[in-house]
PDB file of N, CA and C and ligand atoms in Angstrom:
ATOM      1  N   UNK A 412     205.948 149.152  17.228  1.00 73.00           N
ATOM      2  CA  UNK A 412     204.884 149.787  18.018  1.00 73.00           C
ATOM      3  C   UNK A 412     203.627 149.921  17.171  1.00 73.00           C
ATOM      4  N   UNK A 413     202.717 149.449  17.818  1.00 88.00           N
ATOM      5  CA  UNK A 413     201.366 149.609  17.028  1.00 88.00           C
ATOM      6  C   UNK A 413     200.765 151.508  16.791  1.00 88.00           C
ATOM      7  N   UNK A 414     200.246 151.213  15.721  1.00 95.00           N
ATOM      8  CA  UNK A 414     199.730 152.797  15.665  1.00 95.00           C
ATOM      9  C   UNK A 414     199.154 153.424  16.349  1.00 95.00           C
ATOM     10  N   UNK A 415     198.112 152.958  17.308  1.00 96.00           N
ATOM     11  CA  UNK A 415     197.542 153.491  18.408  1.00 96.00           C
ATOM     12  C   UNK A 415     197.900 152.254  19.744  1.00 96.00           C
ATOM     13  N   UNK A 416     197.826 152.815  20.884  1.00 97.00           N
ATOM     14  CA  UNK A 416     198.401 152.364  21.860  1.00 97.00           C
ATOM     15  C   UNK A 416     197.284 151.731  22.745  1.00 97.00           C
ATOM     16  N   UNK A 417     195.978 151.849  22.221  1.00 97.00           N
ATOM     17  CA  UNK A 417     195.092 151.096  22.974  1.00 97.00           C
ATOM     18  C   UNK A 417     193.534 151.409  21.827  1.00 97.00           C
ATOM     19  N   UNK A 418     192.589 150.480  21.997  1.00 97.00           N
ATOM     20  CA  UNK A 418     191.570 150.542  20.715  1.00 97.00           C
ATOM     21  C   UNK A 418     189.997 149.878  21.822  1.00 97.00           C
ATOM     22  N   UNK A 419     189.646 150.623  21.582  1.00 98.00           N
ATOM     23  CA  UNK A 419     188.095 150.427  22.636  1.00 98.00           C
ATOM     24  C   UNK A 419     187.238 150.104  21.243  1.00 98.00           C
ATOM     25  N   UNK A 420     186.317 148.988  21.399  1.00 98.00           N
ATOM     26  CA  UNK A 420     185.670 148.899  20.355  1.00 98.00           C
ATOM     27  C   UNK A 420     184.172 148.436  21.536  1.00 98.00           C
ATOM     28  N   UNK A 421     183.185 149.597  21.297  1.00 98.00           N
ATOM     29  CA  UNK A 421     181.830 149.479  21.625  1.00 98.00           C
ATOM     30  C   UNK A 421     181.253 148.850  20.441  1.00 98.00           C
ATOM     31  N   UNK A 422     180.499 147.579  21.013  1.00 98.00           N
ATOM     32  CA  UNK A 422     179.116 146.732  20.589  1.00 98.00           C
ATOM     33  C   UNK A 422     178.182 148.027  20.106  1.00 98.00           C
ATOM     34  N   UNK A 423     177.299 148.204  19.137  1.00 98.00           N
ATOM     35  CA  UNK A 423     176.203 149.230  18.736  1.00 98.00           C
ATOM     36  C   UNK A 423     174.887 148.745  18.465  1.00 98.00           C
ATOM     37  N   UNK A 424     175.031 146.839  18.598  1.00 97.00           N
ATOM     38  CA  UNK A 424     173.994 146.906  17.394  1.00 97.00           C
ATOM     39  C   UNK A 424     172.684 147.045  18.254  1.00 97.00           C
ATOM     40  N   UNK A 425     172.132 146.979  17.226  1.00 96.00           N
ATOM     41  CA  UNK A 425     170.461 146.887  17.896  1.00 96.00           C
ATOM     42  C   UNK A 425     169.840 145.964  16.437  1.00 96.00           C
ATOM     43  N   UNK A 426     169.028 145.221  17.548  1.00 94.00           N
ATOM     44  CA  UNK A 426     168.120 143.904  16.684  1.00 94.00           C
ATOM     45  C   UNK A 426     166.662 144.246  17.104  1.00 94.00           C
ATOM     46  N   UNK A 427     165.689 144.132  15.555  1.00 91.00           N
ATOM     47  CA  UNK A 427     164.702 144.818  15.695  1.00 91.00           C
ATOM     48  C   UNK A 427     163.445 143.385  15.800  1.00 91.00           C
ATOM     49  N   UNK A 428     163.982 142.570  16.198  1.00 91.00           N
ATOM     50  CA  UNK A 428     163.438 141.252  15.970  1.00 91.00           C
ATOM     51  C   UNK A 428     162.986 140.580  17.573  1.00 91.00           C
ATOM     52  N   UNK A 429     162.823 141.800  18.870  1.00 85.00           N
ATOM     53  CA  UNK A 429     162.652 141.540  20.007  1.00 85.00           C
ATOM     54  C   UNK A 429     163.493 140.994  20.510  1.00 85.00           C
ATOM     55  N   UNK A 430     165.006 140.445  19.921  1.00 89.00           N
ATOM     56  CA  UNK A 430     166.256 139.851  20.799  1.00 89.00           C
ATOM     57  C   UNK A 430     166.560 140.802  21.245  1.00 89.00           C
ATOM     58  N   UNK A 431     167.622 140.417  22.463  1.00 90.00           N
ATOM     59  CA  UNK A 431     168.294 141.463  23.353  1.00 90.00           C
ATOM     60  C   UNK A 431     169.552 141.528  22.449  1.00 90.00           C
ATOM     61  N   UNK A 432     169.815 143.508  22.110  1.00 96.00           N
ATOM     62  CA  UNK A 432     171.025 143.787  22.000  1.00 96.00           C
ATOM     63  C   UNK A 432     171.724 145.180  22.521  1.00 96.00           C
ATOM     64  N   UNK A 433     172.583 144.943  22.681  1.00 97.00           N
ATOM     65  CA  UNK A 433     173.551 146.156  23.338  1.00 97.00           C
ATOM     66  C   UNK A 433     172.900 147.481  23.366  1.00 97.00           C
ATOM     67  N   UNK A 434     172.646 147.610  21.927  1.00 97.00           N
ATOM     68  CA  UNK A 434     171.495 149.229  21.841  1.00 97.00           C
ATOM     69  C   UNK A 434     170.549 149.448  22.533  1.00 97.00           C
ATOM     70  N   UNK A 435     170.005 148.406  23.393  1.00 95.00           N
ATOM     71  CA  UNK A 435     168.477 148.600  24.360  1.00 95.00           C
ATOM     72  C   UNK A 435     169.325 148.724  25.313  1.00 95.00           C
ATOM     73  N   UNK A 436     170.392 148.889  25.932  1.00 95.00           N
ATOM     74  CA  UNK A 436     171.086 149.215  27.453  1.00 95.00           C
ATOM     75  C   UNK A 436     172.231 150.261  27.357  1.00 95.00           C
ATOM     76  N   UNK A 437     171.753 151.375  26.386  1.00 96.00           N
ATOM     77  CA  UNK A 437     172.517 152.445  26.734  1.00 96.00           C
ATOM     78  C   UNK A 437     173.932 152.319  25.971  1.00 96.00           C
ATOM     79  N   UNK A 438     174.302 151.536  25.384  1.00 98.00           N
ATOM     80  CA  UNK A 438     175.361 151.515  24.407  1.00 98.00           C
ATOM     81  C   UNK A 438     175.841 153.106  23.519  1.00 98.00           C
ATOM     82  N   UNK A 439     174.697 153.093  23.117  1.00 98.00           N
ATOM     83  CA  UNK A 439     175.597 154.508  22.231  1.00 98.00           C
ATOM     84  C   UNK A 439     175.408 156.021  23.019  1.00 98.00           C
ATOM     85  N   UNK A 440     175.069 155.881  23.958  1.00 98.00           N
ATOM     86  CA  UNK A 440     175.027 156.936  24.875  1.00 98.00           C
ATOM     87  C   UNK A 440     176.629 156.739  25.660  1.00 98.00           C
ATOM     88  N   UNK A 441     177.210 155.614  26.248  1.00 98.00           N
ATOM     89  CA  UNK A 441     178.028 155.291  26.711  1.00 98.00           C
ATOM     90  C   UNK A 441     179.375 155.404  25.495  1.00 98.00           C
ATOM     91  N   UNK A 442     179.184 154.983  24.282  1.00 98.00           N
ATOM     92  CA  UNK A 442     180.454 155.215  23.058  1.00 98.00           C
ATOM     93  C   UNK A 442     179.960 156.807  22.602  1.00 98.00           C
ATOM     94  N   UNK A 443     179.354 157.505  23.070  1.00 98.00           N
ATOM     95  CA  UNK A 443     179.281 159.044  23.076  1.00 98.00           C
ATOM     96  C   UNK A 443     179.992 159.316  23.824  1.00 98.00           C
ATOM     97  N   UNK A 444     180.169 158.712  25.299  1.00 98.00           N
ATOM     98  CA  UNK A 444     180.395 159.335  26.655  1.00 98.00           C
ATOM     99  C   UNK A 444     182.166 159.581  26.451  1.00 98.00           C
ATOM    100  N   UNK A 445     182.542 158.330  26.023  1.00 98.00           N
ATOM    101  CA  UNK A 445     183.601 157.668  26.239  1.00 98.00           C
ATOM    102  C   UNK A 445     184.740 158.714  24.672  1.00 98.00           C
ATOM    103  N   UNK A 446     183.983 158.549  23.697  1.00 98.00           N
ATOM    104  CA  UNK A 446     184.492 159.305  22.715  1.00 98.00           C
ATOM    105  C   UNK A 446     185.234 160.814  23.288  1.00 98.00           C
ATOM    106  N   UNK A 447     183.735 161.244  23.922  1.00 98.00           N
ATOM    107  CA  UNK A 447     184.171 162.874  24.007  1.00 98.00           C
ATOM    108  C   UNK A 447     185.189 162.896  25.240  1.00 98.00           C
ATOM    109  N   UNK A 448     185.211 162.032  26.340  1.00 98.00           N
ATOM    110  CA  UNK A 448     186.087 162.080  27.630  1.00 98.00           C
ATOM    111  C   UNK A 448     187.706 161.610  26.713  1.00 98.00           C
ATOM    112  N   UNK A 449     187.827 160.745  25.499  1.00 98.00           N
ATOM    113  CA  UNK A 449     189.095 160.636  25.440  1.00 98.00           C
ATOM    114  C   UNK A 449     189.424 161.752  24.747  1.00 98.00           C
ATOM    115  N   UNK A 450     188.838 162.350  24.053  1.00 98.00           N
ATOM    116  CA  UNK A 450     188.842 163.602  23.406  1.00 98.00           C
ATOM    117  C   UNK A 450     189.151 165.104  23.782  1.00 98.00           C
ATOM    118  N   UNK A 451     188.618 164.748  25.016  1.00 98.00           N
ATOM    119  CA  UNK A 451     188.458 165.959  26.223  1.00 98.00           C
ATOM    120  C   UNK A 451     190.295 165.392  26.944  1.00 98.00           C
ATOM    121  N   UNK A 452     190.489 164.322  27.159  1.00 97.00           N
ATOM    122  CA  UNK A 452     191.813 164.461  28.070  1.00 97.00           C
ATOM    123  C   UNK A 452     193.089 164.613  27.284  1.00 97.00           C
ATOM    124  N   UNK A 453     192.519 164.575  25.966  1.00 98.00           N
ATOM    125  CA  UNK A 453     193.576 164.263  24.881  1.00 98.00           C
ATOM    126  C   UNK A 453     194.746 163.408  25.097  1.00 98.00           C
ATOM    127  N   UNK A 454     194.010 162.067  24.730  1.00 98.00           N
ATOM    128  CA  UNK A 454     193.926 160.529  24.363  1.00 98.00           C
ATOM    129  C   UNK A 454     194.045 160.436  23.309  1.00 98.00           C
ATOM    130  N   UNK A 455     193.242 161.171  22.038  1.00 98.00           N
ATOM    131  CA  UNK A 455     192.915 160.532  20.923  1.00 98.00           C
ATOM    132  C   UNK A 455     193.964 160.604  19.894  1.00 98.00           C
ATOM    133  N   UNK A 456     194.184 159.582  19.244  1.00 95.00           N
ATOM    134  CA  UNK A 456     194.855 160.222  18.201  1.00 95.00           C
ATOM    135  C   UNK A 456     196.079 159.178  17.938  1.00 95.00           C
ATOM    136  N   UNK A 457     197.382 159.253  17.110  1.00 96.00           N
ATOM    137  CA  UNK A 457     197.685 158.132  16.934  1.00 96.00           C
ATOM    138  C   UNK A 457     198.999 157.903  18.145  1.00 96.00           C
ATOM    139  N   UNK A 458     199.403 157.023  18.446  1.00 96.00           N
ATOM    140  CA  UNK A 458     199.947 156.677  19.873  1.00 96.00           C
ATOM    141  C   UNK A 458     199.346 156.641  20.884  1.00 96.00           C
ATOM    142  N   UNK A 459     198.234 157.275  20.903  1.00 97.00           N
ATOM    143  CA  UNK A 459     197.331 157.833  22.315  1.00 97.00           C
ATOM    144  C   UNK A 459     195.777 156.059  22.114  1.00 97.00           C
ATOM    145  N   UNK A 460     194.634 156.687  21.905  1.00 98.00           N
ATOM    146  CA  UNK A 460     193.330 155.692  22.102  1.00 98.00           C
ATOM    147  C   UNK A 460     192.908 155.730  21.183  1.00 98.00           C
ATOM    148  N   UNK A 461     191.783 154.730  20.369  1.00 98.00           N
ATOM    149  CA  UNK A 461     190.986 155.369  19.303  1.00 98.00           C
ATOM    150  C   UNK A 461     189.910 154.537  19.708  1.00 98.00           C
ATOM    151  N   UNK A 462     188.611 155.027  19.446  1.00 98.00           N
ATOM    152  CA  UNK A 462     187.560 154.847  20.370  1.00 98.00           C
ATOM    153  C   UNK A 462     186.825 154.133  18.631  1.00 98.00           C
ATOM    154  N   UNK A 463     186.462 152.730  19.239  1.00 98.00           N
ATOM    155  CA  UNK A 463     185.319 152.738  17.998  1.00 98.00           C
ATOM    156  C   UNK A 463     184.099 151.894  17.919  1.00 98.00           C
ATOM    157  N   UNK A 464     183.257 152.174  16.927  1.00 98.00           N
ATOM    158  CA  UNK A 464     181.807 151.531  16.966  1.00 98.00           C
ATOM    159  C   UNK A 464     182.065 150.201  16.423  1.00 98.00           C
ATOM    160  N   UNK A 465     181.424 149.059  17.306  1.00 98.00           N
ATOM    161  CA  UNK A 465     181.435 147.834  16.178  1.00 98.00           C
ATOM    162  C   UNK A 465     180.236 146.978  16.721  1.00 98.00           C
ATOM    163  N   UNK A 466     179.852 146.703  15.552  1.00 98.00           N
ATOM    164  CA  UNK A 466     178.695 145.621  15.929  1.00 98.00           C
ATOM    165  C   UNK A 466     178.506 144.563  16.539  1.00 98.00           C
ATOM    166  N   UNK A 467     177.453 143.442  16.395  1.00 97.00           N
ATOM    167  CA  UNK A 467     177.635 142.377  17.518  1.00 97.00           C
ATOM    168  C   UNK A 467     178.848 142.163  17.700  1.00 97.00           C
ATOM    169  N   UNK A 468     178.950 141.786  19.422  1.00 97.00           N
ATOM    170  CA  UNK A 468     180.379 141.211  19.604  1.00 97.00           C
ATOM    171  C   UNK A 468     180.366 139.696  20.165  1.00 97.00           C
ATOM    172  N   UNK A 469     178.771 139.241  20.043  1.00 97.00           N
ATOM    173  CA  UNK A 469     178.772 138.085  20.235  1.00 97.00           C
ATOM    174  C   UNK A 469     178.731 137.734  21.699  1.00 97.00           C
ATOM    175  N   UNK A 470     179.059 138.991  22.825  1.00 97.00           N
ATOM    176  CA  UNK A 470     178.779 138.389  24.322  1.00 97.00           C
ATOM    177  C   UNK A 470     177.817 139.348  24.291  1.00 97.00           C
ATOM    178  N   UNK A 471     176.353 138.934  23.664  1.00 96.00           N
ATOM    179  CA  UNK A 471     174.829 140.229  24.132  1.00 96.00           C
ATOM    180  C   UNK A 471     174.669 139.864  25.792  1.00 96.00           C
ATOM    181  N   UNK A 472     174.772 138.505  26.120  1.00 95.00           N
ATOM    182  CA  UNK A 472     174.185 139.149  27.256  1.00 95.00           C
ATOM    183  C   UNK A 472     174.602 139.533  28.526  1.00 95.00           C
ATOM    184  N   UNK A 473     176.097 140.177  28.343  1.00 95.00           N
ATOM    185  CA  UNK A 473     176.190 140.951  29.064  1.00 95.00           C
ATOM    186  C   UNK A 473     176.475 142.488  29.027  1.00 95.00           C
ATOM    187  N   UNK A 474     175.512 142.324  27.894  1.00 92.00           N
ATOM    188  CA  UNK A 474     175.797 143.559  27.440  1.00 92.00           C
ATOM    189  C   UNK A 474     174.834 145.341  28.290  1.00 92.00           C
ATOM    190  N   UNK A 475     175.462 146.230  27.948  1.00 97.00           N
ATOM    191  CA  UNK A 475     176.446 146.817  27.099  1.00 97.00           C
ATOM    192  C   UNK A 475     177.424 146.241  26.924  1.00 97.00           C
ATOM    193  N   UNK A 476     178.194 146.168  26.067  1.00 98.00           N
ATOM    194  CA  UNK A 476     180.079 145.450  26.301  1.00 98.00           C
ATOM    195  C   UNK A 476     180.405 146.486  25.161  1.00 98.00           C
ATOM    196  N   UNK A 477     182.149 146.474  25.584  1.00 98.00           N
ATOM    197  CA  UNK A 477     183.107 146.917  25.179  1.00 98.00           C
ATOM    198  C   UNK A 477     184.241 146.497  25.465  1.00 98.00           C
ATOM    199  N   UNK A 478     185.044 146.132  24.112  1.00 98.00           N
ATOM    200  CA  UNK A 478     186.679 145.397  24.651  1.00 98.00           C
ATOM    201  C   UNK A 478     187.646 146.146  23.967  1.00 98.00           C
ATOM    202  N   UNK A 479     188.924 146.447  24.826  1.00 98.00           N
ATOM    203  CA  UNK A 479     189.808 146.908  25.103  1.00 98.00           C
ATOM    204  C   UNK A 479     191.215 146.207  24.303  1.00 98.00           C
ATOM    205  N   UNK A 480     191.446 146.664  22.975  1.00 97.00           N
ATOM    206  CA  UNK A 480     192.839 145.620  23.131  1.00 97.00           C
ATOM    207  C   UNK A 480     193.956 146.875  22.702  1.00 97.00           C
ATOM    208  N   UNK A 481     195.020 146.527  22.716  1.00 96.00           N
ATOM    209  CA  UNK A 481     195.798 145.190  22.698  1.00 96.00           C
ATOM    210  C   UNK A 481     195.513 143.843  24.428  1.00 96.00           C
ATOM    211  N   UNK A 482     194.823 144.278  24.704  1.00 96.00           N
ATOM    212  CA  UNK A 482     194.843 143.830  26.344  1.00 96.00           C
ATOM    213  C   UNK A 482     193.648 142.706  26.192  1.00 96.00           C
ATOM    214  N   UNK A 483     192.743 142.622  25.231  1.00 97.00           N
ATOM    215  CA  UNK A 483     191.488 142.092  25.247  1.00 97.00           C
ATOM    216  C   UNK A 483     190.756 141.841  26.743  1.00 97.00           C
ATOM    217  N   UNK A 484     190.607 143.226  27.141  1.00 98.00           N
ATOM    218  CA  UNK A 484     189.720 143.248  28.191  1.00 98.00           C
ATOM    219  C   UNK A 484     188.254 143.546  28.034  1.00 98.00           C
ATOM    220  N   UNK A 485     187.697 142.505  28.701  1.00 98.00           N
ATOM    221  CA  UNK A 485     186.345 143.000  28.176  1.00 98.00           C
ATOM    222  C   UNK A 485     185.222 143.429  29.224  1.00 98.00           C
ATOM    223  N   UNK A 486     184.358 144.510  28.773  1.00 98.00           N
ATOM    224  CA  UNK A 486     183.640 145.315  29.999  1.00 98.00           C
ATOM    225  C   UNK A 486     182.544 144.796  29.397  1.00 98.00           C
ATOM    226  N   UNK A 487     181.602 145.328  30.683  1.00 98.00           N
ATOM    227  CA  UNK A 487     180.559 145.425  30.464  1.00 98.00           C
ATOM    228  C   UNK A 487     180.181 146.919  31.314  1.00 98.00           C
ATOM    229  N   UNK A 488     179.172 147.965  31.255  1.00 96.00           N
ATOM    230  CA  UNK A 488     179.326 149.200  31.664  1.00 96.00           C
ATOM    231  C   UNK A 488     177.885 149.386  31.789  1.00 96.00           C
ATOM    232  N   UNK A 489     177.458 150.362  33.233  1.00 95.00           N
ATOM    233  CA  UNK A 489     176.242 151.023  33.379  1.00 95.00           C
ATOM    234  C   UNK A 489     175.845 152.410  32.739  1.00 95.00           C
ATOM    235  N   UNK A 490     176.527 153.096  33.417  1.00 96.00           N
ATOM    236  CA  UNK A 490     176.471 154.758  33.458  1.00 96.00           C
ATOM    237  C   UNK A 490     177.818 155.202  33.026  1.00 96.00           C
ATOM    238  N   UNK A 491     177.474 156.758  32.861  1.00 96.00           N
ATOM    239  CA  UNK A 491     178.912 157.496  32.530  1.00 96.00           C
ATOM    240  C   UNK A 491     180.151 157.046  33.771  1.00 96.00           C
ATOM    241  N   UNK A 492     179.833 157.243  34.931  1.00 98.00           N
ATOM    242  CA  UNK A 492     180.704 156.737  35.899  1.00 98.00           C
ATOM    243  C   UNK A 492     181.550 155.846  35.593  1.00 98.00           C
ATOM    244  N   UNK A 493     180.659 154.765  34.626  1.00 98.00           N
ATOM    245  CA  UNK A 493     181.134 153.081  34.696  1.00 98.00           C
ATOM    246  C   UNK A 493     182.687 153.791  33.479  1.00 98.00           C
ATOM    247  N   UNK A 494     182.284 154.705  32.382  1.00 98.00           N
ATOM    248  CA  UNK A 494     182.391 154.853  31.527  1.00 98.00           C
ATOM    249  C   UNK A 494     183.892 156.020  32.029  1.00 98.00           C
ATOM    250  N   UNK A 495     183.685 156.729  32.684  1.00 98.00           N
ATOM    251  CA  UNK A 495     184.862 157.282  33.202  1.00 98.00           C
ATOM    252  C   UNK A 495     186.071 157.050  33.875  1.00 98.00           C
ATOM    253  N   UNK A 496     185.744 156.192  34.523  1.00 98.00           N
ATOM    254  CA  UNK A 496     186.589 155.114  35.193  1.00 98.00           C
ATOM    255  C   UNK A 496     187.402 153.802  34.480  1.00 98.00           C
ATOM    256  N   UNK A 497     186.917 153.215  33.111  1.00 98.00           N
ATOM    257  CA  UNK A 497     187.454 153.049  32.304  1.00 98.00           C
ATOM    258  C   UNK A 497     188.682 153.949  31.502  1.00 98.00           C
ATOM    259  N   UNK A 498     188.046 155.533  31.062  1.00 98.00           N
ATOM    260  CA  UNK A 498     189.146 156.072  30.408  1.00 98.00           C
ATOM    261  C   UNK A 498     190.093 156.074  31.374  1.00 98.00           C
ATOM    262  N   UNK A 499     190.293 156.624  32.721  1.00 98.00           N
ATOM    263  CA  UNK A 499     190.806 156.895  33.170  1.00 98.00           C
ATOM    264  C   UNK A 499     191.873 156.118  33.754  1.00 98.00           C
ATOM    265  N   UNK A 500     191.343 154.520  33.769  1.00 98.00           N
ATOM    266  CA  UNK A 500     192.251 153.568  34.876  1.00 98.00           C
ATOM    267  C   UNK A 500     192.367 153.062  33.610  1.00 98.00           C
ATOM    268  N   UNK A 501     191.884 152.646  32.601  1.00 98.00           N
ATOM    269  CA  UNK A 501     192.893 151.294  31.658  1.00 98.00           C
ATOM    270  C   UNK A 501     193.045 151.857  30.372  1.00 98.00           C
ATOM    271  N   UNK A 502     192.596 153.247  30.037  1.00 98.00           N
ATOM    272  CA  UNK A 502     192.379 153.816  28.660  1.00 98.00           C
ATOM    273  C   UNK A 502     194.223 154.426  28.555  1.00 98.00           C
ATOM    274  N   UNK A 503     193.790 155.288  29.771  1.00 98.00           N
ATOM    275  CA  UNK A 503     194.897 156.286  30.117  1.00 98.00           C
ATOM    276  C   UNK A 503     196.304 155.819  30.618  1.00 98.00           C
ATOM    277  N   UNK A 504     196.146 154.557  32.111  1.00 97.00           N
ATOM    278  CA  UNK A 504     197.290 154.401  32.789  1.00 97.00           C
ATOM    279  C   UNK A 504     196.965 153.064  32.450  1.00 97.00           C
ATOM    280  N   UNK A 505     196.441 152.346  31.984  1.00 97.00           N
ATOM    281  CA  UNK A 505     196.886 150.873  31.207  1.00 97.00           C
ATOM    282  C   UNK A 505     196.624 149.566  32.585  1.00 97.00           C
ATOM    283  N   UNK A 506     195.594 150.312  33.622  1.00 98.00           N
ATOM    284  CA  UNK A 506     195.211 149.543  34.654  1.00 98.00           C
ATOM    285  C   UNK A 506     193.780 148.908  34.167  1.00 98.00           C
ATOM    286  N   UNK A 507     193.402 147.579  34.741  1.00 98.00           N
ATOM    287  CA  UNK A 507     192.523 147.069  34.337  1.00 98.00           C
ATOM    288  C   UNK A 507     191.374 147.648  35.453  1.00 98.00           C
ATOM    289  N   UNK A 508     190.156 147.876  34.849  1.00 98.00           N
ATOM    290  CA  UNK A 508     188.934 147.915  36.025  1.00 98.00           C
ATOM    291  C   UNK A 508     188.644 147.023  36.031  1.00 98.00           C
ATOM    292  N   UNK A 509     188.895 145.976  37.571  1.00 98.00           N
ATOM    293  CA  UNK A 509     188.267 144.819  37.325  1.00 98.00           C
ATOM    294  C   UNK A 509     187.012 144.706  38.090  1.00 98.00           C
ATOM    295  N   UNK A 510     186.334 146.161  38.777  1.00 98.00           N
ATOM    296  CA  UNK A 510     184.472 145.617  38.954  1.00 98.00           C
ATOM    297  C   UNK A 510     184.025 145.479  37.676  1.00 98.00           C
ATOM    298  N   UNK A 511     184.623 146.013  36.908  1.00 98.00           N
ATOM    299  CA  UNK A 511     183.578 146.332  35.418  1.00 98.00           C
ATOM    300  C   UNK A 511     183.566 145.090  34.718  1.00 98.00           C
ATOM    301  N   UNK A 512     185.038 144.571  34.668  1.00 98.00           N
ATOM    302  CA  UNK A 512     185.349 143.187  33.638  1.00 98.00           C
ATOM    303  C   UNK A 512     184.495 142.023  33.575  1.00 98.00           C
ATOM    304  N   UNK A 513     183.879 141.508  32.144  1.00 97.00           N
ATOM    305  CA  UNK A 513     182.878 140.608  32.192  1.00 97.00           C
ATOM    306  C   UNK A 513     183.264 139.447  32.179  1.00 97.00           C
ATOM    307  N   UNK A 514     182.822 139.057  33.707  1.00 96.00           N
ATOM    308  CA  UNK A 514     182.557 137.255  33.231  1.00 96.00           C
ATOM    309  C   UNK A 514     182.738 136.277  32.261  1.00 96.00           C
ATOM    310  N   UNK A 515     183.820 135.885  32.538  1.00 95.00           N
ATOM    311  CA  UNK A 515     184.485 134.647  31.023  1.00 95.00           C
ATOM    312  C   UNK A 515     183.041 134.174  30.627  1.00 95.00           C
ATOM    313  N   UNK A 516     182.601 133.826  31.350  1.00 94.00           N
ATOM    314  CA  UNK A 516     181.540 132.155  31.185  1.00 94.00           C
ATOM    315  C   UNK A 516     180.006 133.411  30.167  1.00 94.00           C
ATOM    316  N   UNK A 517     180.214 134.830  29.982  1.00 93.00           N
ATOM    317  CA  UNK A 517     179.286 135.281  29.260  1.00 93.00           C
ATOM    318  C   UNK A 517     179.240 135.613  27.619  1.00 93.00           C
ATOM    319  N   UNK A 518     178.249 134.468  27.369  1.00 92.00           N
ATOM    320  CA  UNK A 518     178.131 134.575  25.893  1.00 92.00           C
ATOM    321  C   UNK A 518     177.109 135.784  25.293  1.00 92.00           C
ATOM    322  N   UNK A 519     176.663 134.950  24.152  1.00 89.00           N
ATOM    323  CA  UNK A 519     175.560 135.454  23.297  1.00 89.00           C
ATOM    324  C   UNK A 519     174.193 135.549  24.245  1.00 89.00           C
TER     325      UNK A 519
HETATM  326  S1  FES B1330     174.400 142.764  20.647  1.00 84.94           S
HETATM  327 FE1  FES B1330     176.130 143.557  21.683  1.00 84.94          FE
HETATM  328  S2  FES B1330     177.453 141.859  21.866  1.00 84.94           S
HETATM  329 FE2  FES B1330     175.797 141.132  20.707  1.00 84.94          FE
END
């Protein structure tokens, strides 16, 4: 059994070079959101979720993004809503949200 039972890794970066990155669409407002809701349902911890920051993930443009493994699901997210509905359906009960799930065919 793996040490934690599911691993959210939010995109953070931001590029100061006028490219589009994750940080201009609400990214770390959303790995705030998401932190304190697994925190709040008590998720966190080892067997439970661990929520974390990581830099480019290489699909900017559909970003925000965030992927989900052991499952490698990958989101893309608006608002806290988008962001609640995640913990709740694939964080918690291991269901996929699939309005949220991004588009194979989206890269860099
Ligand atoms: S800047 Fe977020 S995936 Fe590249």
């Amino acid at each position: 059994m793996s040490y934690f039972q599911r691993h959210i890794f939010f995109c953070l970066n931001q590029r100061d070079n006028g490219e589009n990155s994750c940080a201009q669409h609400g990214a770390q407002a959303g790995f705030d959101h998401c932190k304190s809701r697994v925190k709040k349902l008590g998720l966190a911890g080892p067997g439970g979720v661990r929520v974390n920051k990581a830099g480019c993930l290489d699909r900017c443009a559909g970003g925000p993004v965030a992927v989900v493994y052991p499952d490698a699901t990958w989101y893309s997210f608006v608002d806290n809503e988008d962001i609640d509905e995640i913990v709740e359906s694939h964080l918690k009960n291991g269901q996929v949200v699939e309005r949220l799930v991004l588009p194979a065919n989206v890269g860099k």
